[in-house]
XYZ file of N, CA, C and O in Angstrom:
532
model
N 0.840 -1.186 0.000
C 0.000 0.000 0.000
C 0.878 1.239 0.000
O 1.953 1.234 0.595
N 0.403 2.330 -0.590
C 1.215 3.540 -0.634
C 1.607 4.049 0.741
O 2.656 4.630 0.903
N 0.782 3.835 1.768
C 1.123 4.340 3.097
C 2.353 3.651 3.673
O 2.957 4.157 4.605
N 2.736 2.514 3.129
C 3.923 1.808 3.600
C 5.199 2.422 3.054
O 6.286 2.043 3.451
N 5.088 3.383 2.152
C 6.242 4.012 1.527
C 6.583 5.320 2.231
O 5.715 6.041 2.704
N 7.884 5.637 2.273
C 8.331 6.904 2.823
C 7.905 8.028 1.882
O 7.645 7.786 0.700
N 7.836 9.280 2.377
C 7.381 10.398 1.530
C 8.148 10.533 0.220
O 7.544 10.771 -0.827
N 9.480 10.383 0.247
C 10.239 10.513 -1.006
C 9.893 9.389 -1.964
O 9.902 9.567 -3.184
N 9.566 8.199 -1.425
C 9.161 7.088 -2.280
C 7.786 7.348 -2.890
O 7.536 6.985 -4.036
N 6.886 7.970 -2.120
C 5.570 8.313 -2.658
C 5.708 9.262 -3.840
O 4.986 9.139 -4.829
N 6.650 10.210 -3.741
C 6.883 11.141 -4.847
C 7.387 10.379 -6.069
O 6.956 10.635 -7.191
N 8.292 9.426 -5.857
C 8.804 8.619 -6.967
C 7.691 7.788 -7.589
O 7.625 7.630 -8.809
N 6.802 7.224 -6.756
C 5.687 6.440 -7.276
C 4.745 7.317 -8.103
O 4.298 6.916 -9.180
N 4.471 8.504 -7.600
C 3.601 9.430 -8.338
C 4.248 9.803 -9.665
O 3.571 9.869 -10.701
N 5.550 10.033 -9.644
C 6.266 10.367 -10.873
C 6.224 9.191 -11.851
O 6.007 9.388 -13.051
N 6.414 7.986 -11.353
C 6.364 6.800 -12.218
C 4.978 6.644 -12.830
O 4.847 6.384 -14.032
N 3.933 6.806 -12.021
C 2.555 6.719 -12.540
C 2.329 7.766 -13.625
O 1.736 7.488 -14.666
N 2.819 8.973 -13.380
C 2.662 10.058 -14.355
C 3.380 9.720 -15.660
O 2.815 9.869 -16.749
N 4.612 9.278 -15.554
C 5.391 8.946 -16.759
C 4.751 7.809 -17.550
O 4.728 7.832 -18.772
N 4.237 6.821 -16.846
C 3.556 5.721 -17.529
C 2.305 6.246 -18.224
O 2.010 5.870 -19.359
N 1.585 7.142 -17.567
C 0.402 7.753 -18.180
C 0.747 8.519 -19.447
O 0.016 8.451 -20.442
N 1.862 9.234 -19.424
C 2.322 9.963 -20.614
C 2.621 8.980 -21.743
O 2.226 9.190 -22.897
N 3.310 7.898 -21.412
C 3.617 6.883 -22.427
C 2.348 6.246 -22.984
O 2.239 6.012 -24.186
N 1.383 5.964 -22.111
C 0.123 5.375 -22.568
C -0.610 6.317 -23.515
O -1.188 5.873 -24.511
N -0.564 7.613 -23.208
C -1.228 8.588 -24.083
C -0.505 8.710 -25.418
O -1.137 8.832 -26.471
N 0.809 8.673 -25.377
C 1.605 8.836 -26.591
C 1.602 7.571 -27.450
O 1.649 7.642 -28.676
N 1.567 6.404 -26.810
C 1.629 5.121 -27.512
C 0.466 4.231 -27.054
O 0.672 3.194 -26.411
N -0.761 4.601 -27.399
C -1.925 3.895 -26.853
C -2.072 2.446 -27.294
O -2.770 1.677 -26.641
N -1.429 2.047 -28.360
C -1.566 0.667 -28.840
C -0.367 -0.208 -28.510
O -0.361 -1.392 -28.842
N 0.627 0.343 -27.865
C 1.846 -0.400 -27.550
C 1.714 -1.108 -26.201
O 1.066 -0.605 -25.287
N 2.345 -2.260 -26.052
C 2.264 -2.993 -24.781
C 3.194 -2.448 -23.698
O 2.954 -2.677 -22.515
N 4.236 -1.734 -24.092
C 5.257 -1.296 -23.137
C 4.728 -0.561 -21.921
O 5.085 -0.918 -20.776
N 3.903 0.458 -22.100
C 3.392 1.159 -20.912
C 2.597 0.246 -19.976
O 2.679 0.386 -18.758
N 1.876 -0.707 -20.544
C 1.127 -1.647 -19.703
C 2.068 -2.559 -18.918
O 1.793 -2.899 -17.765
N 3.175 -2.954 -19.537
C 4.161 -3.781 -18.842
C 4.771 -2.984 -17.684
O 4.928 -3.503 -16.570
N 5.079 -1.719 -17.941
C 5.622 -0.870 -16.875
C 4.610 -0.707 -15.747
O 4.961 -0.771 -14.568
N 3.331 -0.514 -16.109
C 2.287 -0.382 -15.095
C 2.162 -1.687 -14.295
O 2.002 -1.669 -13.080
N 2.271 -2.818 -14.981
C 2.221 -4.112 -14.303
C 3.316 -4.198 -13.246
O 3.059 -4.561 -12.100
N 4.528 -3.845 -13.636
C 5.634 -3.938 -12.681
C 5.440 -2.970 -11.523
O 5.675 -3.319 -10.361
N 5.000 -1.761 -11.812
C 4.773 -0.781 -10.752
C 3.707 -1.276 -9.773
O 3.903 -1.236 -8.554
N 2.596 -1.769 -10.304
C 1.534 -2.270 -9.432
C 2.000 -3.473 -8.624
O 1.653 -3.611 -7.442
N 2.790 -4.330 -9.246
C 3.315 -5.490 -8.543
C 4.190 -5.037 -7.375
O 4.069 -5.557 -6.264
N 5.036 -4.067 -7.620
C 5.921 -3.563 -6.557
C 5.141 -2.873 -5.448
O 5.593 -2.808 -4.315
N 3.956 -2.364 -5.786
C 3.102 -1.711 -4.791
C 2.212 -2.708 -4.057
O 1.482 -2.333 -3.158
N 2.263 -3.969 -4.465
C 1.473 -4.990 -3.792
C 0.071 -5.176 -4.343
O -0.741 -5.884 -3.746
N -0.227 -4.574 -5.480
C -1.538 -4.726 -6.105
C -1.453 -5.848 -7.142
O -1.342 -5.607 -8.348
N -1.504 -7.090 -6.666
C -1.334 -8.242 -7.548
C -2.433 -8.325 -8.603
O -2.158 -8.630 -9.763
N -3.670 -8.060 -8.216
C -4.782 -8.153 -9.170
C -4.639 -7.110 -10.273
O -4.811 -7.413 -11.462
N -4.309 -5.892 -9.888
C -4.109 -4.829 -10.883
C -2.924 -5.126 -11.777
O -2.971 -4.894 -12.991
N -1.862 -5.641 -11.182
C -0.672 -5.984 -11.957
C -0.993 -7.078 -12.967
O -0.614 -6.986 -14.140
N -1.722 -8.069 -12.527
C -2.078 -9.175 -13.428
C -2.920 -8.675 -14.603
O -2.673 -9.043 -15.751
N -3.900 -7.821 -14.307
C -4.728 -7.256 -15.386
C -3.881 -6.481 -16.383
O -4.073 -6.577 -17.596
N -2.931 -5.717 -15.879
C -2.076 -4.912 -16.752
C -1.168 -5.792 -17.603
O -0.994 -5.547 -18.803
N -0.595 -6.827 -17.006
C 0.252 -7.751 -17.776
C -0.571 -8.472 -18.839
O -0.125 -8.616 -19.983
N -1.751 -8.929 -18.469
C -2.602 -9.624 -19.434
C -3.011 -8.695 -20.584
O -3.070 -9.120 -21.737
N -3.266 -7.431 -20.260
C -3.610 -6.459 -21.305
C -2.427 -6.240 -22.243
O -2.602 -6.119 -23.466
N -1.219 -6.201 -21.686
C -0.021 -6.041 -22.519
C 0.134 -7.240 -23.455
O 0.442 -7.075 -24.645
N -0.089 -8.426 -22.935
C 0.019 -9.642 -23.748
C -1.069 -9.668 -24.819
O -0.824 -10.092 -25.947
N -2.262 -9.179 -24.474
C -3.334 -9.085 -25.474
C -2.928 -8.171 -26.626
O -3.285 -8.420 -27.776
N -2.181 -7.115 -26.307
C -1.723 -6.188 -27.350
C -0.603 -6.774 -28.188
O -0.476 -6.470 -29.364
N 0.261 -7.552 -27.548
C 1.398 -8.133 -28.266
C 1.771 -9.445 -27.606
O 2.295 -9.475 -26.489
N 1.506 -10.523 -28.281
C 1.721 -11.850 -27.723
C 3.196 -12.176 -27.496
O 3.509 -13.198 -26.901
N 4.090 -11.336 -27.935
C 5.516 -11.579 -27.732
C 6.123 -10.666 -26.666
O 7.332 -10.449 -26.638
N 5.299 -10.149 -25.779
C 5.763 -9.279 -24.694
C 6.405 -10.145 -23.601
O 5.771 -10.493 -22.602
N 7.655 -10.502 -23.813
C 8.349 -11.464 -22.953
C 8.353 -11.045 -21.484
O 8.108 -11.874 -20.602
N 8.616 -9.777 -21.202
C 8.703 -9.359 -19.807
C 7.328 -9.387 -19.147
O 7.227 -9.664 -17.946
N 6.276 -9.155 -19.908
C 4.922 -9.273 -19.353
C 4.654 -10.716 -18.932
O 4.076 -10.968 -17.870
N 5.085 -11.672 -19.756
C 4.937 -13.083 -19.385
C 5.744 -13.397 -18.123
O 5.283 -14.120 -17.239
N 6.952 -12.849 -18.051
C 7.794 -13.084 -16.878
C 7.100 -12.556 -15.613
O 6.990 -13.267 -14.609
N 6.634 -11.315 -15.674
C 5.962 -10.730 -14.505
C 4.700 -11.510 -14.148
O 4.415 -11.724 -12.970
N 3.961 -11.928 -15.157
C 2.770 -12.741 -14.919
C 3.152 -14.050 -14.222
O 2.450 -14.511 -13.313
N 4.283 -14.623 -14.613
C 4.775 -15.826 -13.953
C 5.112 -15.587 -12.497
O 4.776 -16.404 -11.627
N 5.755 -14.473 -12.217
C 6.095 -14.126 -10.827
C 4.814 -13.963 -10.007
O 4.714 -14.468 -8.878
N 3.836 -13.271 -10.588
C 2.559 -13.089 -9.892
C 1.859 -14.430 -9.663
O 1.317 -14.677 -8.585
N 1.870 -15.285 -10.668
C 1.225 -16.593 -10.549
C 1.932 -17.451 -9.503
O 1.286 -18.158 -8.726
N 3.242 -17.380 -9.497
C 4.028 -18.122 -8.510
C 3.648 -17.674 -7.094
O 3.446 -18.508 -6.212
N 3.523 -16.367 -6.901
C 3.188 -15.824 -5.585
C 1.791 -16.245 -5.137
O 1.555 -16.426 -3.939
N 0.885 -16.417 -6.089
C -0.482 -16.823 -5.741
C -0.656 -18.341 -5.798
O -1.774 -18.843 -5.699
N 0.451 -19.043 -5.984
C 0.480 -20.508 -6.024
C -0.325 -21.094 -7.183
O -0.870 -22.186 -7.079
N -0.369 -20.343 -8.283
C -1.010 -20.843 -9.503
C 0.085 -21.472 -10.347
O 0.649 -20.849 -11.246
N 0.404 -22.718 -10.017
C 1.528 -23.410 -10.632
C 1.383 -23.539 -12.140
O 2.347 -23.366 -12.887
N 0.188 -23.823 -12.607
C -0.021 -24.006 -14.051
C 0.257 -22.712 -14.809
O 0.958 -22.725 -15.830
N -0.263 -21.599 -14.306
C -0.023 -20.320 -14.978
C 1.442 -19.924 -14.879
O 2.026 -19.426 -15.843
N 2.058 -20.142 -13.717
C 3.474 -19.808 -13.553
C 4.329 -20.613 -14.525
O 5.205 -20.058 -15.201
N 4.058 -21.911 -14.620
C 4.818 -22.766 -15.530
C 4.655 -22.313 -16.976
O 5.634 -22.176 -17.710
N 3.421 -22.053 -17.369
C 3.159 -21.601 -18.742
C 3.815 -20.249 -19.015
O 4.397 -20.036 -20.087
N 3.744 -19.352 -18.049
C 4.305 -18.001 -18.234
C 5.823 -18.028 -18.329
O 6.404 -17.367 -19.188
N 6.478 -18.791 -17.439
C 7.932 -18.863 -17.508
C 8.394 -19.606 -18.758
O 9.403 -19.244 -19.365
N 7.643 -20.613 -19.164
C 7.980 -21.321 -20.412
C 7.898 -20.376 -21.604
O 8.779 -20.383 -22.478
N 6.849 -19.570 -21.636
C 6.690 -18.613 -22.746
C 7.779 -17.540 -22.683
O 8.312 -17.130 -23.718
N 8.123 -17.099 -21.488
C 9.211 -16.118 -21.334
C 10.492 -16.658 -21.951
O 11.166 -15.965 -22.718
N 10.825 -17.892 -21.617
C 12.053 -18.511 -22.119
C 12.005 -18.652 -23.635
O 13.004 -18.412 -24.321
N 10.857 -19.011 -24.168
C 10.725 -19.144 -25.620
C 10.962 -17.805 -26.323
O 11.581 -17.751 -27.386
N 10.481 -16.736 -25.704
C 10.613 -15.401 -26.312
C 11.943 -14.740 -25.993
O 12.476 -13.982 -26.804
N 12.461 -14.985 -24.796
C 13.713 -14.365 -24.357
C 14.554 -15.397 -23.610
O 14.543 -15.451 -22.378
N 15.277 -16.227 -24.348
C 16.064 -17.278 -23.699
C 17.214 -16.760 -22.840
O 17.854 -17.545 -22.142
N 17.468 -15.462 -22.833
C 18.535 -14.910 -21.987
C 18.047 -14.584 -20.572
O 18.865 -14.226 -19.720
N 16.749 -14.708 -20.300
C 16.205 -14.401 -18.971
C 16.481 -15.577 -18.030
O 15.670 -16.481 -17.885
N 17.631 -15.553 -17.385
C 18.053 -16.662 -16.519
C 17.107 -16.879 -15.351
O 16.906 -18.014 -14.918
N 16.531 -15.814 -14.831
C 15.641 -15.984 -13.692
C 14.410 -16.804 -14.080
O 13.932 -17.612 -13.286
N 13.907 -16.621 -15.287
C 12.767 -17.423 -15.739
C 13.141 -18.905 -15.775
O 12.350 -19.762 -15.367
N 14.341 -19.214 -16.246
C 14.823 -20.603 -16.259
C 14.857 -21.163 -14.834
O 14.414 -22.285 -14.590
N 15.420 -20.392 -13.915
C 15.570 -20.859 -12.534
C 14.209 -21.056 -11.853
O 13.997 -22.035 -11.136
N 13.308 -20.124 -12.085
C 11.976 -20.239 -11.494
C 11.222 -21.445 -12.061
O 10.532 -22.145 -11.327
N 11.356 -21.661 -13.372
C 10.704 -22.803 -13.990
C 11.296 -24.102 -13.438
O 10.559 -25.055 -13.125
N 12.609 -24.141 -13.282
C 13.259 -25.332 -12.711
C 12.737 -25.588 -11.296
O 12.461 -26.736 -10.926
N 12.579 -24.541 -10.507
C 12.067 -24.695 -9.142
C 10.639 -25.241 -9.155
O 10.281 -26.079 -8.314
N 9.841 -24.790 -10.099
C 8.474 -25.313 -10.217
C 8.496 -26.799 -10.555
O 7.740 -27.586 -9.982
N 9.358 -27.176 -11.496
C 9.473 -28.588 -11.854
C 9.958 -29.425 -10.666
O 9.452 -30.518 -10.417
N 10.953 -28.906 -9.930
C 11.456 -29.629 -8.761
C 10.346 -29.808 -7.731
O 10.169 -30.893 -7.176
N 9.617 -28.737 -7.476
C 8.556 -28.777 -6.480
C 7.441 -29.739 -6.824
O 6.769 -30.274 -5.934
N 7.240 -29.970 -8.095
C 6.180 -30.886 -8.546
C 6.727 -32.277 -8.866
O 5.990 -33.119 -9.382
N 8.002 -32.490 -8.555
C 8.661 -33.776 -8.851
C 8.525 -34.166 -10.316
O 8.273 -35.330 -10.635
N 8.692 -33.206 -11.181
C 8.636 -33.460 -12.623
C 10.053 -33.636 -13.154
O 10.600 -32.762 -13.825
N 10.637 -34.780 -12.831
C 12.015 -35.079 -13.198
C 12.309 -34.984 -14.678
O 13.282 -34.322 -15.072
N 11.504 -35.611 -15.550
C 11.797 -35.537 -16.985
C 11.761 -34.107 -17.533
O 12.625 -33.721 -18.322
N 10.795 -33.328 -17.085
C 10.713 -31.937 -17.544
C 11.913 -31.142 -17.036
O 12.494 -30.330 -17.774
N 12.300 -31.385 -15.785
C 13.461 -30.706 -15.214
C 14.735 -31.105 -15.956
O 15.556 -30.238 -16.290
N 14.889 -32.381 -16.246
C 16.075 -32.850 -16.976
C 16.160 -32.207 -18.360
O 17.232 -31.762 -18.787
N 15.038 -32.133 -19.052
C 15.015 -31.506 -20.379
C 15.360 -30.026 -20.284
O 16.095 -29.492 -21.122
N 14.843 -29.363 -19.243
C 15.139 -27.938 -19.048
C 16.631 -27.735 -18.772
O 17.242 -26.804 -19.299
N 17.223 -28.619 -17.989
C 18.657 -28.527 -17.683
C 19.499 -28.657 -18.952
O 20.487 -27.934 -19.120
N 19.106 -29.556 -19.840
C 19.838 -29.731 -21.098
C 19.744 -28.457 -21.934
O 20.749 -27.968 -22.467
N 18.540 -27.914 -22.041
C 18.349 -26.678 -22.819
C 19.124 -25.512 -22.205
O 19.720 -24.706 -22.914
N 19.114 -25.419 -20.873
C 19.842 -24.356 -20.183
C 21.337 -24.469 -20.460
O 22.002 -23.468 -20.751
N 21.868 -25.677 -20.365
C 23.300 -25.897 -20.605
C 23.671 -25.493 -22.029
O 24.735 -24.900 -22.252
N 22.800 -25.790 -22.988
C 23.050 -25.373 -24.376
C 23.025 -23.848 -24.506
O 23.835 -23.274 -25.216
N 22.087 -23.229 -23.818
C 21.933 -21.774 -23.912
C 23.071 -21.024 -23.226
O 23.592 -20.053 -23.754
N 23.461 -21.472 -22.036
C 24.401 -20.703 -21.207
C 25.767 -21.367 -21.036
O 26.648 -20.796 -20.401
N 25.927 -22.560 -21.558
C 27.200 -23.268 -21.482
C 27.641 -23.529 -20.036
O 28.826 -23.473 -19.706
N 26.659 -23.802 -19.185
C 26.907 -24.174 -17.800
C 25.658 -24.850 -17.244
O 24.586 -24.771 -17.833
N 25.806 -25.487 -16.113
C 24.694 -26.234 -15.505
C 23.695 -25.289 -14.843
O 24.059 -24.230 -14.347
N 22.470 -25.753 -14.830
C 21.385 -25.007 -14.161
C 21.396 -25.335 -12.695
O 21.495 -26.435 -12.276
């Protein structure tokens, strides 16, 4: 909640909201401002608002990799394993350099005892990064 932030942080949040609003007005059909709004809302603890914003960004552009990543983080936090797995998988497909998505997906596979999926992910990770996951 905003009251949990110090006064200087509230000013930064207001400035961020304003800048995102300017971007939305200037680029109304682009997913970027929605992705930024998703991250801002997520950092403010508004998971539902963040999820709506990420989903709207993905609706605008199905290749919005960071929106999928943020959606995965939100799904993970709400224990929606299926959505988290799908979101991190899509993130990796769109942006294979996002190491955190790989690690989070591996943790989901480990937690669900999905050995074959985890093994396949480890092989792909090793090919991508030339080191073990």
